[in-house]
PDB file of C-alpha atoms in Angstrom:
ATOM      1  CA  MET A 162      69.574 114.123  87.340  1.00  0.00           C
ATOM      2  CA  LYS A 163      73.526 114.870  87.105  1.00  0.00           C
ATOM      3  CA  LYS A 164      76.027 111.980  87.228  1.00  0.00           C
ATOM      4  CA  ARG A 165      79.189 112.939  89.293  1.00  0.00           C
ATOM      5  CA  GLY A 166      82.794 111.771  88.144  1.00  0.00           C
ATOM      6  CA  VAL A 167      84.451 109.286  90.412  1.00  0.00           C
ATOM      7  CA  PRO A 168      85.842 111.066  93.449  1.00  0.00           C
ATOM      8  CA  SER A 169      89.486 110.352  94.228  1.00  0.00           C
ATOM      9  CA  ALA A 170      92.212 112.286  95.811  1.00  0.00           C
ATOM     10  CA  TYR A 171      94.625 111.688  93.482  1.00  0.00           C
ATOM     11  CA  LEU A 172      92.617 112.885  90.715  1.00  0.00           C
ATOM     12  CA  GLY A 173      91.503 115.566  92.126  1.00  0.00           C
ATOM     13  CA  TRP A 174      94.996 117.009  92.826  1.00  0.00           C
ATOM     14  CA  LEU A 175      96.262 116.051  89.256  1.00  0.00           C
ATOM     15  CA  SER A 176      93.494 118.335  87.832  1.00  0.00           C
ATOM     16  CA  SER A 177      95.055 121.131  89.652  1.00  0.00           C
ATOM     17  CA  MET A 178      98.506 120.644  88.803  1.00  0.00           C
ATOM     18  CA  ILE A 179      98.055 119.850  84.990  1.00  0.00           C
ATOM     19  CA  ALA A 180      95.103 122.072  84.170  1.00  0.00           C
ATOM     20  CA  PRO A 181      96.832 125.417  84.871  1.00  0.00           C
ATOM     21  CA  ALA A 182      99.920 124.398  82.721  1.00  0.00           C
ATOM     22  CA  ALA A 183      98.350 125.961  79.699  1.00  0.00           C
ATOM     23  CA  ALA A 184      97.449 129.086  81.415  1.00  0.00           C
ATOM     24  CA  PRO A 185      99.526 132.075  79.957  1.00  0.00           C
ATOM     25  CA  GLU A 186      99.311 134.002  83.012  1.00  0.00           C
ATOM     26  CA  ASP A 187     101.234 130.939  84.847  1.00  0.00           C
ATOM     27  CA  GLN A 188     104.898 132.719  85.331  1.00  0.00           C
ATOM     28  CA  THR A 189     106.044 129.574  87.384  1.00  0.00           C
ATOM     29  CA  SER A 190     108.541 128.831  85.053  1.00  0.00           C
ATOM     30  CA  SER A 191     109.370 131.912  83.364  1.00  0.00           C
ATOM     31  CA  ALA A 192     112.679 132.165  83.872  1.00  0.00           C
ATOM     32  CA  VAL A 193     113.443 128.920  82.744  1.00  0.00           C
ATOM     33  CA  ALA A 194     115.277 128.782  79.673  1.00  0.00           C
ATOM     34  CA  VAL A 195     113.243 129.218  76.567  1.00  0.00           C
ATOM     35  CA  ALA A 196     115.249 127.226  74.046  1.00  0.00           C
ATOM     36  CA  GLY A 197     118.000 124.716  73.769  1.00  0.00           C
ATOM     37  CA  ASP A 198     118.896 121.923  76.112  1.00  0.00           C
ATOM     38  CA  LEU A 199     117.496 121.828  79.625  1.00  0.00           C
ATOM     39  CA  VAL A 200     118.507 119.872  82.570  1.00  0.00           C
ATOM     40  CA  LEU A 201     115.317 119.355  85.238  1.00  0.00           C
ATOM     41  CA  GLY A 202     115.085 117.983  88.675  1.00  0.00           C
ATOM     42  CA  ALA A 203     113.096 118.429  91.881  1.00  0.00           C
ATOM     43  CA  ALA A 204     114.988 119.391  95.327  1.00  0.00           C
ATOM     44  CA  THR A 205     111.927 119.582  97.486  1.00  0.00           C
ATOM     45  CA  GLY A 206     112.938 118.926 101.343  1.00  0.00           C
ATOM     46  CA  TYR A 207     116.777 119.261 100.450  1.00  0.00           C
ATOM     47  CA  GLY A 208     119.404 121.250 101.888  1.00  0.00           C
ATOM     48  CA  VAL A 209     122.464 122.566  99.550  1.00  0.00           C
ATOM     49  CA  ALA A 210     124.672 119.871 101.204  1.00  0.00           C
ATOM     50  CA  ASP A 211     122.097 117.687  99.849  1.00  0.00           C
ATOM     51  CA  ILE A 212     122.440 119.157  96.075  1.00  0.00           C
ATOM     52  CA  ALA A 213     126.038 120.341  96.098  1.00  0.00           C
ATOM     53  CA  PRO A 214     127.412 117.535  94.009  1.00  0.00           C
ATOM     54  CA  PHE A 215     125.053 117.733  91.502  1.00  0.00           C
ATOM     55  CA  VAL A 216     124.781 121.285  91.044  1.00  0.00           C
ATOM     56  CA  ARG A 217     128.867 121.674  90.958  1.00  0.00           C
ATOM     57  CA  SER A 218     129.694 118.860  89.030  1.00  0.00           C
ATOM     58  CA  LEU A 219     126.922 119.669  86.084  1.00  0.00           C
ATOM     59  CA  ARG A 220     128.164 123.293  85.952  1.00  0.00           C
ATOM     60  CA  ALA A 221     131.714 121.481  85.484  1.00  0.00           C
ATOM     61  CA  VAL A 222     130.786 120.178  81.883  1.00  0.00           C
ATOM     62  CA  TYR A 223     127.692 121.785  80.788  1.00  0.00           C
ATOM     63  CA  GLN A 224     126.758 125.388  81.020  1.00  0.00           C
ATOM     64  CA  GLY A 225     123.039 124.804  79.482  1.00  0.00           C
ATOM     65  CA  GLY A 226     119.687 125.471  80.881  1.00  0.00           C
ATOM     66  CA  ALA A 227     118.904 123.929  84.198  1.00  0.00           C
ATOM     67  CA  ALA A 228     116.371 124.022  86.999  1.00  0.00           C
ATOM     68  CA  LEU A 229     115.421 122.883  90.108  1.00  0.00           C
ATOM     69  CA  VAL A 230     111.993 122.300  91.991  1.00  0.00           C
ATOM     70  CA  VAL A 231     112.771 123.625  95.291  1.00  0.00           C
ATOM     71  CA  ASP A 232     110.611 124.368  98.272  1.00  0.00           C
ATOM     72  CA  GLU A 233     109.075 127.885  98.033  1.00  0.00           C
ATOM     73  CA  ALA A 234     110.736 129.455 101.140  1.00  0.00           C
ATOM     74  CA  SER A 235     114.072 127.489  99.933  1.00  0.00           C
ATOM     75  CA  ALA A 236     117.564 128.428 101.412  1.00  0.00           C
ATOM     76  CA  LEU A 237     118.550 126.865  98.187  1.00  0.00           C
ATOM     77  CA  THR A 238     117.537 129.967  96.007  1.00  0.00           C
ATOM     78  CA  SER A 239     120.740 131.764  96.384  1.00  0.00           C
ATOM     79  CA  PHE A 240     123.190 128.627  96.074  1.00  0.00           C
ATOM     80  CA  LEU A 241     121.235 127.666  92.296  1.00  0.00           C
ATOM     81  CA  GLU A 242     121.600 131.967  91.672  1.00  0.00           C
ATOM     82  CA  ALA A 243     125.429 131.554  91.931  1.00  0.00           C
ATOM     83  CA  HIS A 244     125.642 128.565  89.587  1.00  0.00           C
ATOM     84  CA  ASP A 245     123.279 130.102  86.920  1.00  0.00           C
ATOM     85  CA  ILE A 246     120.352 127.321  87.846  1.00  0.00           C
ATOM     86  CA  LYS A 247     116.896 128.365  88.201  1.00  0.00           C
ATOM     87  CA  ALA A 248     114.789 127.982  91.172  1.00  0.00           C
ATOM     88  CA  VAL A 249     111.529 126.941  90.400  1.00  0.00           C
ATOM     89  CA  PRO A 250     108.914 126.895  93.440  1.00  0.00           C
ATOM     90  CA  ALA A 251     107.011 123.896  93.743  1.00  0.00           C
ATOM     91  CA  THR A 252     103.427 124.310  93.174  1.00  0.00           C
ATOM     92  CA  SER A 253     101.442 123.027  96.316  1.00  0.00           C
ATOM     93  CA  SER A 254      97.978 121.694  96.740  1.00  0.00           C
ATOM     94  CA  PRO A 255      95.694 122.859  99.471  1.00  0.00           C
ATOM     95  CA  ALA A 256      94.589 119.440 100.030  1.00  0.00           C
ATOM     96  CA  TRP A 257      96.217 116.194  99.459  1.00  0.00           C
ATOM     97  CA  SER A 258      99.250 115.900  97.496  1.00  0.00           C
ATOM     98  CA  PRO A 259     101.220 112.673  96.219  1.00  0.00           C
ATOM     99  CA  HIS A 260     105.015 111.913  97.160  1.00  0.00           C
ATOM    100  CA  PRO A 261     107.291 114.402  95.823  1.00  0.00           C
ATOM    101  CA  VAL A 262     108.585 111.545  93.461  1.00  0.00           C
ATOM    102  CA  MET A 263     104.960 112.019  91.886  1.00  0.00           C
ATOM    103  CA  THR A 264     104.240 115.919  92.305  1.00  0.00           C
ATOM    104  CA  ARG A 265     107.527 116.176  90.606  1.00  0.00           C
ATOM    105  CA  PHE A 266     106.436 115.111  87.011  1.00  0.00           C
ATOM    106  CA  ALA A 267     103.620 117.652  87.318  1.00  0.00           C
ATOM    107  CA  ALA A 268     106.354 120.150  87.926  1.00  0.00           C
ATOM    108  CA  PHE A 269     108.224 119.085  84.856  1.00  0.00           C
ATOM    109  CA  ASP A 270     105.159 118.942  82.665  1.00  0.00           C
ATOM    110  CA  ARG A 271     104.457 122.648  83.886  1.00  0.00           C
ATOM    111  CA  ILE A 272     107.711 123.911  82.891  1.00  0.00           C
ATOM    112  CA  LEU A 273     108.007 122.263  79.637  1.00  0.00           C
ATOM    113  CA  ALA A 274     104.448 123.272  78.881  1.00  0.00           C
ATOM    114  CA  GLN A 275     105.224 126.971  79.631  1.00  0.00           C
ATOM    115  CA  ARG A 276     108.418 127.042  77.261  1.00  0.00           C
ATOM    116  CA  PRO A 277     108.280 124.782  74.313  1.00  0.00           C
ATOM    117  CA  GLY A 278     110.781 125.003  71.821  1.00  0.00           C
ATOM    118  CA  PRO A 279     113.675 122.879  70.124  1.00  0.00           C
ATOM    119  CA  GLY A 280     116.647 121.189  72.010  1.00  0.00           C
ATOM    120  CA  SER A 281     116.897 118.230  74.348  1.00  0.00           C
ATOM    121  CA  VAL A 282     115.918 118.044  78.131  1.00  0.00           C
ATOM    122  CA  LEU A 283     117.059 115.448  80.797  1.00  0.00           C
ATOM    123  CA  ILE A 284     114.370 114.907  83.677  1.00  0.00           C
ATOM    124  CA  THR A 285     116.792 113.458  86.911  1.00  0.00           C
ATOM    125  CA  ASP A 286     117.064 113.029  90.142  1.00  0.00           C
ATOM    126  CA  VAL A 287     119.214 115.146  92.430  1.00  0.00           C
ATOM    127  CA  ARG A 288     120.771 114.046  95.495  1.00  0.00           C
ATOM    128  CA  ASP A 289     122.334 110.745  94.112  1.00  0.00           C
ATOM    129  CA  VAL A 290     123.386 111.762  90.545  1.00  0.00           C
ATOM    130  CA  VAL A 291     127.033 113.557  89.390  1.00  0.00           C
ATOM    131  CA  PHE A 292     128.280 114.427  85.945  1.00  0.00           C
ATOM    132  CA  GLN A 293     130.939 113.625  84.849  1.00  0.00           C
ATOM    133  CA  SER A 294     130.990 114.976  81.153  1.00  0.00           C
ATOM    134  CA  SER A 295     128.206 116.941  79.230  1.00  0.00           C
ATOM    135  CA  PRO A 296     124.901 115.167  79.455  1.00  0.00           C
ATOM    136  CA  PHE A 297     123.387 115.456  76.113  1.00  0.00           C
ATOM    137  CA  ASP A 298     126.897 114.458  74.025  1.00  0.00           C
ATOM    138  CA  PRO A 299     125.433 113.214  71.670  1.00  0.00           C
ATOM    139  CA  ALA A 300     122.192 114.553  71.662  1.00  0.00           C
ATOM    140  CA  PRO A 301     119.311 111.592  72.096  1.00  0.00           C
ATOM    141  CA  GLY A 302     117.380 111.381  68.624  1.00  0.00           C
ATOM    142  CA  VAL A 303     114.469 109.774  71.035  1.00  0.00           C
ATOM    143  CA  LEU A 304     113.437 109.522  74.404  1.00  0.00           C
ATOM    144  CA  GLU A 305     115.921 107.710  76.053  1.00  0.00           C
ATOM    145  CA  LEU A 306     115.221 104.925  78.879  1.00  0.00           C
ATOM    146  CA  PHE A 307     118.096 104.008  80.690  1.00  0.00           C
ATOM    147  CA  VAL A 308     118.242  99.930  82.128  1.00  0.00           C
ATOM    148  CA  GLU A 309     119.152 100.014  86.097  1.00  0.00           C
ATOM    149  CA  PHE A 310     119.722  96.307  86.934  1.00  0.00           C
ATOM    150  CA  GLU A 311     121.515  94.803  83.344  1.00  0.00           C
ATOM    151  CA  GLY A 312     121.723  91.369  85.289  1.00  0.00           C
ATOM    152  CA  GLY A 313     118.216  90.779  86.048  1.00  0.00           C
ATOM    153  CA  ARG A 314     114.537  91.191  84.979  1.00  0.00           C
ATOM    154  CA  LEU A 315     111.939  93.111  86.721  1.00  0.00           C
ATOM    155  CA  GLY A 316     110.774  89.992  88.084  1.00  0.00           C
ATOM    156  CA  ASP A 317     113.892  89.223  90.008  1.00  0.00           C
ATOM    157  CA  HIS A 318     114.140  92.818  91.549  1.00  0.00           C
ATOM    158  CA  ALA A 319     111.548  93.391  94.420  1.00  0.00           C
ATOM    159  CA  PHE A 320     111.374  96.742  94.330  1.00  0.00           C
ATOM    160  CA  ASN A 321     110.586  96.712  91.029  1.00  0.00           C
ATOM    161  CA  ARG A 322     108.037  93.841  91.300  1.00  0.00           C
ATOM    162  CA  LYS A 323     106.524  94.993  94.204  1.00  0.00           C
ATOM    163  CA  HIS A 324     105.340  98.477  92.915  1.00  0.00           C
ATOM    164  CA  LEU A 325     104.248  97.145  89.986  1.00  0.00           C
ATOM    165  CA  ARG A 326     101.601  95.177  91.626  1.00  0.00           C
ATOM    166  CA  ALA A 327     100.489  97.492  93.940  1.00  0.00           C
ATOM    167  CA  LEU A 328     100.010  99.776  90.631  1.00  0.00           C
ATOM    168  CA  VAL A 329      98.586  97.105  88.079  1.00  0.00           C
ATOM    169  CA  GLY A 330      97.956  93.768  90.457  1.00  0.00           C
ATOM    170  CA  ASP A 331      99.438  90.974  90.005  1.00  0.00           C
ATOM    171  CA  ASP A 332      98.217  88.875  86.650  1.00  0.00           C
ATOM    172  CA  LEU A 333      99.765  92.373  84.525  1.00  0.00           C
ATOM    173  CA  ALA A 334     102.674  92.621  86.679  1.00  0.00           C
ATOM    174  CA  ALA A 335     103.452  88.834  85.840  1.00  0.00           C
ATOM    175  CA  THR A 336     103.442  89.831  81.905  1.00  0.00           C
ATOM    176  CA  MET A 337     105.863  92.001  82.630  1.00  0.00           C
ATOM    177  CA  ALA A 338     108.410  90.028  84.899  1.00  0.00           C
ATOM    178  CA  HIS A 339     110.559  89.039  81.942  1.00  0.00           C
ATOM    179  CA  ARG A 340     111.174  92.660  80.800  1.00  0.00           C
ATOM    180  CA  PRO A 341     114.008  94.834  81.690  1.00  0.00           C
ATOM    181  CA  CYS A 342     114.411  97.221  84.577  1.00  0.00           C
ATOM    182  CA  LEU A 343     114.293 100.631  83.459  1.00  0.00           C
ATOM    183  CA  CYS A 344     115.137 103.509  85.944  1.00  0.00           C
ATOM    184  CA  VAL A 345     112.361 106.600  86.024  1.00  0.00           C
ATOM    185  CA  GLY A 346     115.748 108.608  87.774  1.00  0.00           C
ATOM    186  CA  THR A 347     117.640 109.274  84.423  1.00  0.00           C
ATOM    187  CA  VAL A 348     115.210 110.088  81.382  1.00  0.00           C
ATOM    188  CA  MET A 349     116.459 112.361  78.167  1.00  0.00           C
ATOM    189  CA  GLY A 350     114.425 112.980  74.965  1.00  0.00           C
ATOM    190  CA  SER A 351     112.996 116.040  73.237  1.00  0.00           C
ATOM    191  CA  ARG A 352     110.733 118.387  75.042  1.00  0.00           C
ATOM    192  CA  ALA A 353     107.501 116.739  73.057  1.00  0.00           C
ATOM    193  CA  GLY A 354     108.740 113.837  74.626  1.00  0.00           C
ATOM    194  CA  VAL A 355     109.767 113.866  77.853  1.00  0.00           C
ATOM    195  CA  SER A 356     106.268 116.314  78.602  1.00  0.00           C
ATOM    196  CA  ARG A 357     104.208 113.241  76.882  1.00  0.00           C
ATOM    197  CA  PHE A 358     106.082 110.531  79.678  1.00  0.00           C
ATOM    198  CA  CYS A 359     105.609 113.047  82.309  1.00  0.00           C
ATOM    199  CA  ARG A 360     101.560 112.923  81.453  1.00  0.00           C
ATOM    200  CA  THR A 361     101.922 109.366  80.995  1.00  0.00           C
ATOM    201  CA  ILE A 362     103.481 108.509  84.265  1.00  0.00           C
ATOM    202  CA  LEU A 363     101.023 111.010  86.120  1.00  0.00           C
ATOM    203  CA  MET A 364      97.609 109.299  84.614  1.00  0.00           C
ATOM    204  CA  LEU A 365      98.907 105.073  84.732  1.00  0.00           C
ATOM    205  CA  ALA A 366      99.365 106.430  88.890  1.00  0.00           C
ATOM    206  CA  ALA A 367      95.325 107.207  88.764  1.00  0.00           C
ATOM    207  CA  ILE A 368      94.703 103.566  87.945  1.00  0.00           C
ATOM    208  CA  PRO A 369      95.196 102.285  92.148  1.00  0.00           C
ATOM    209  CA  ARG A 370      93.727 104.064  95.200  1.00  0.00           C
ATOM    210  CA  SER A 371      94.910 107.353  95.619  1.00  0.00           C
ATOM    211  CA  HIS A 372      97.732 106.383  98.491  1.00  0.00           C
ATOM    212  CA  ILE A 373      99.053 103.883  96.080  1.00  0.00           C
ATOM    213  CA  GLY A 374      99.277 105.520  92.807  1.00  0.00           C
ATOM    214  CA  GLY A 375     100.226 109.040  94.710  1.00  0.00           C
ATOM    215  CA  ALA A 376     102.976 106.660  96.414  1.00  0.00           C
ATOM    216  CA  PHE A 377     106.890 106.149  96.664  1.00  0.00           C
ATOM    217  CA  GLY A 378     107.596 103.686  93.952  1.00  0.00           C
ATOM    218  CA  ALA A 379     104.783 104.726  92.111  1.00  0.00           C
ATOM    219  CA  ASP A 380     106.804 106.279  89.619  1.00  0.00           C
ATOM    220  CA  GLN A 381     108.907 103.791  89.003  1.00  0.00           C
ATOM    221  CA  ALA A 382     106.579 101.360  88.217  1.00  0.00           C
ATOM    222  CA  ALA A 383     104.726 103.860  85.903  1.00  0.00           C
ATOM    223  CA  CYS A 384     107.937 104.404  84.062  1.00  0.00           C
ATOM    224  CA  ASN A 385     108.328 100.381  83.116  1.00  0.00           C
ATOM    225  CA  LEU A 386     104.574 100.149  82.751  1.00  0.00           C
ATOM    226  CA  ALA A 387     104.487 103.182  79.820  1.00  0.00           C
ATOM    227  CA  ALA A 388     107.939 101.843  78.023  1.00  0.00           C
ATOM    228  CA  HIS A 389     106.903  97.757  78.006  1.00  0.00           C
ATOM    229  CA  LEU A 390     103.202  98.312  77.044  1.00  0.00           C
ATOM    230  CA  GLY A 391     104.235 100.531  73.909  1.00  0.00           C
ATOM    231  CA  LEU A 392     102.389 104.035  75.406  1.00  0.00           C
ATOM    232  CA  VAL A 393     105.640 106.049  74.531  1.00  0.00           C
ATOM    233  CA  GLU A 394     107.916 106.122  72.099  1.00  0.00           C
ATOM    234  CA  HIS A 395     111.540 105.483  73.110  1.00  0.00           C
ATOM    235  CA  GLU A 396     114.735 103.483  73.042  1.00  0.00           C
ATOM    236  CA  VAL A 397     116.329 101.241  75.671  1.00  0.00           C
ATOM    237  CA  ARG A 398     119.709 102.415  76.372  1.00  0.00           C
ATOM    238  CA  ALA A 399     122.056  99.871  78.437  1.00  0.00           C
ATOM    239  CA  ASN A 400     124.026 100.686  81.770  1.00  0.00           C
ATOM    240  CA  TYR A 401     127.090 102.550  81.483  1.00  0.00           C
ATOM    241  CA  GLY A 402     126.517 104.102  78.409  1.00  0.00           C
ATOM    242  CA  ARG A 403     125.624 107.700  78.754  1.00  0.00           C
ATOM    243  CA  VAL A 404     124.089 107.068  82.411  1.00  0.00           C
ATOM    244  CA  ALA A 405     125.622 104.660  84.796  1.00  0.00           C
ATOM    245  CA  THR A 406     123.281 103.890  87.305  1.00  0.00           C
ATOM    246  CA  VAL A 407     125.584 101.971  89.872  1.00  0.00           C
ATOM    247  CA  GLY A 408     122.931 101.112  92.760  1.00  0.00           C
ATOM    248  CA  LEU A 409     123.186  97.056  92.500  1.00  0.00           C
ATOM    249  CA  THR A 410     126.348  97.347  90.732  1.00  0.00           C
ATOM    250  CA  PRO A 411     129.174  95.211  92.719  1.00  0.00           C
ATOM    251  CA  SER A 412     131.501  97.818  94.770  1.00  0.00           C
ATOM    252  CA  ASP A 413     134.921  95.960  93.914  1.00  0.00           C
ATOM    253  CA  THR A 414     133.751  96.512  90.006  1.00  0.00           C
ATOM    254  CA  LEU A 415     133.773 100.330  90.357  1.00  0.00           C
ATOM    255  CA  THR A 416     136.814 102.657  90.992  1.00  0.00           C
ATOM    256  CA  VAL A 417     137.776 105.944  90.699  1.00  0.00           C
ATOM    257  CA  SER A 418     140.917 107.521  88.834  1.00  0.00           C
ATOM    258  CA  GLU A 419     141.618 110.909  88.737  1.00  0.00           C
ATOM    259  CA  GLY A 420     137.962 111.870  90.660  1.00  0.00           C
ATOM    260  CA  VAL A 421     136.288 110.072  87.594  1.00  0.00           C
ATOM    261  CA  ILE A 422     134.084 107.171  88.592  1.00  0.00           C
ATOM    262  CA  LEU A 423     134.692 104.186  85.896  1.00  0.00           C
ATOM    263  CA  ASN A 424     132.411 101.765  85.126  1.00  0.00           C
ATOM    264  CA  PRO A 425     133.507  97.934  85.231  1.00  0.00           C
ATOM    265  CA  ASP A 426     135.055  97.895  82.446  1.00  0.00           C
ATOM    266  CA  GLY A 427     136.463 100.997  82.312  1.00  0.00           C
ATOM    267  CA  SER A 428     134.809 103.140  80.160  1.00  0.00           C
ATOM    268  CA  ALA A 429     133.548 106.765  81.703  1.00  0.00           C
ATOM    269  CA  SER A 430     129.666 107.678  81.717  1.00  0.00           C
ATOM    270  CA  ALA A 431     128.763 111.491  81.549  1.00  0.00           C
ATOM    271  CA  ILE A 432     125.767 110.712  84.266  1.00  0.00           C
ATOM    272  CA  VAL A 433     126.539 108.420  87.293  1.00  0.00           C
ATOM    273  CA  HIS A 434     123.358 107.892  89.122  1.00  0.00           C
ATOM    274  CA  GLN A 435     123.199 105.785  92.815  1.00  0.00           C
ATOM    275  CA  TYR A 436     126.591 106.282  94.081  1.00  0.00           C
ATOM    276  CA  ASP A 437     125.646 106.736  96.907  1.00  0.00           C
ATOM    277  CA  ARG A 438     125.166 102.859  97.442  1.00  0.00           C
ATOM    278  CA  HIS A 439     128.939 102.482  97.410  1.00  0.00           C
ATOM    279  CA  PRO A 440     130.968 104.532 100.624  1.00  0.00           C
ATOM    280  CA  HIS A 441     134.328 104.869  98.140  1.00  0.00           C
ATOM    281  CA  LEU A 442     132.275 106.869  95.678  1.00  0.00           C
ATOM    282  CA  MET A 443     130.462 108.465  98.075  1.00  0.00           C
ATOM    283  CA  ASP A 444     133.983 109.689  99.875  1.00  0.00           C
ATOM    284  CA  ALA A 445     135.772 110.454  96.136  1.00  0.00           C
ATOM    285  CA  VAL A 446     132.257 112.679  95.057  1.00  0.00           C
ATOM    286  CA  HIS A 447     132.246 114.275  98.438  1.00  0.00           C
ATOM    287  CA  GLY A 448     135.655 115.037  98.714  1.00  0.00           C
ATOM    288  CA  LEU A 449     135.336 116.939  94.960  1.00  0.00           C
ATOM    289  CA  TRP A 450     132.163 118.529  94.909  1.00  0.00           C
ATOM    290  CA  GLY A 451     131.281 118.694  98.903  1.00  0.00           C
ATOM    291  CA  ALA A 452     134.095 120.804  99.795  1.00  0.00           C
ATOM    292  CA  GLY A 453     133.154 123.105 102.601  1.00  0.00           C
ATOM    293  CA  LEU A 454     130.013 121.200 103.194  1.00  0.00           C
ATOM    294  CA  GLU A 455     128.154 118.411 105.462  1.00  0.00           C
ATOM    295  CA  ARG A 456     128.741 114.688 104.025  1.00  0.00           C
ATOM    296  CA  ARG A 457     124.853 114.087 103.545  1.00  0.00           C
ATOM    297  CA  GLU A 458     124.593 110.130 104.044  1.00  0.00           C
ATOM    298  CA  ARG A 459     121.526 108.238 102.021  1.00  0.00           C
ATOM    299  CA  VAL A 460     120.039 106.751 105.184  1.00  0.00           C
ATOM    300  CA  ARG A 461     119.384 109.517 107.891  1.00  0.00           C
ATOM    301  CA  PRO A 462     117.699 108.736 111.224  1.00  0.00           C
ATOM    302  CA  THR A 463     113.791 108.287 111.387  1.00  0.00           C
ATOM    303  CA  THR A 464     111.935 110.606 113.732  1.00  0.00           C
ATOM    304  CA  PHE A 465     108.558 109.911 115.519  1.00  0.00           C
ATOM    305  CA  ASP A 466     106.762 111.954 113.018  1.00  0.00           C
ATOM    306  CA  ASP A 467     108.569 109.937 110.087  1.00  0.00           C
ATOM    307  CA  ARG A 468     107.538 106.657 111.672  1.00  0.00           C
ATOM    308  CA  ALA A 469     103.611 107.822 111.767  1.00  0.00           C
ATOM    309  CA  LYS A 470     103.235 109.109 108.665  1.00  0.00           C
ATOM    310  CA  LYS A 471     104.865 106.098 107.289  1.00  0.00           C
ATOM    311  CA  LEU A 472     102.479 103.807 109.169  1.00  0.00           C
ATOM    312  CA  ARG A 473      99.627 105.971 108.365  1.00  0.00           C
ATOM    313  CA  ASN A 474     100.433 105.520 104.901  1.00  0.00           C
ATOM    314  CA  SER A 475     100.603 102.236 105.000  1.00  0.00           C
ATOM    315  CA  MET A 476      97.101 102.018 106.462  1.00  0.00           C
ATOM    316  CA  LEU A 477      95.435 104.068 104.108  1.00  0.00           C
ATOM    317  CA  ARG A 478      97.459 102.050 100.850  1.00  0.00           C
ATOM    318  CA  ARG A 479      95.608  99.046 102.643  1.00  0.00           C
ATOM    319  CA  LEU A 480      91.926 100.528 102.949  1.00  0.00           C
ATOM    320  CA  PRO A 481      89.553 100.966 100.203  1.00  0.00           C
ATOM    321  CA  GLU A 482      89.228 104.168  98.383  1.00  0.00           C
ATOM    322  CA  LEU A 483      85.317 105.477  98.428  1.00  0.00           C
ATOM    323  CA  ARG A 484      85.343 106.480  94.823  1.00  0.00           C
TER     324      ARG A 484
END
């Protein structure tokens, strides 16, 4: 009698996303740069106004390869083409799919598997990231993971603590409590290193039931777990170096001088992440890179459908998965 594998919506989705990556006939990423440095992000669900600061600031300081994963019928395509950024259509599943924060790692891995070669890769959030100088200067020697909460640890950060416990349980999460908070929103390294990181994130998210591993926040938990358990070779970079993640930085310590966002010590990072948590930084970024476009606020009104979907997902996270 043939034994069946363990059913899981997440694993079913993952097999359909990862397995085709090695298929030569898959031309999803055929237009992405073959070699050289590459910036990768996901912009599904966004409009031009959401991504203009990212795109315009990137092209002001960097002319190398760049690609964003977008909705298949996205209106972003012409805007990206005008800035020489490749629009890669997102691959959808006919059945269940995780939250976009998780599906992006399958898309990144697919792109990198299709076009291996030398050069460094930055995988990054899009809506709340702005560039101030070339992101690859200096070139990374290893996979770089960046601290986002320099004043505390995982156990001090409610968001990280919540999702880490959901991913691996209270006991294992407790062993991570004293470790630094690393941000999954900006990761840099070689193509092979970044691809390995993406696959590690995807596999770690298969541990709990699908509606936890595929939920918002699972990516952040998996990133910290992969790093602190030594599942990926990496080096931890302090905040305000190559990347400034400023979501938890006191607003009065962040200034803007001649259009450049300055860190608390007066230095300037090449990449600024989570600037939209600070109104005065939002004003500066929109004034510099959002000309002619609507200012898009971070928090937007929720619809009835949004609330219903959130309630449904919350219930599914609490129910046992029949597997």
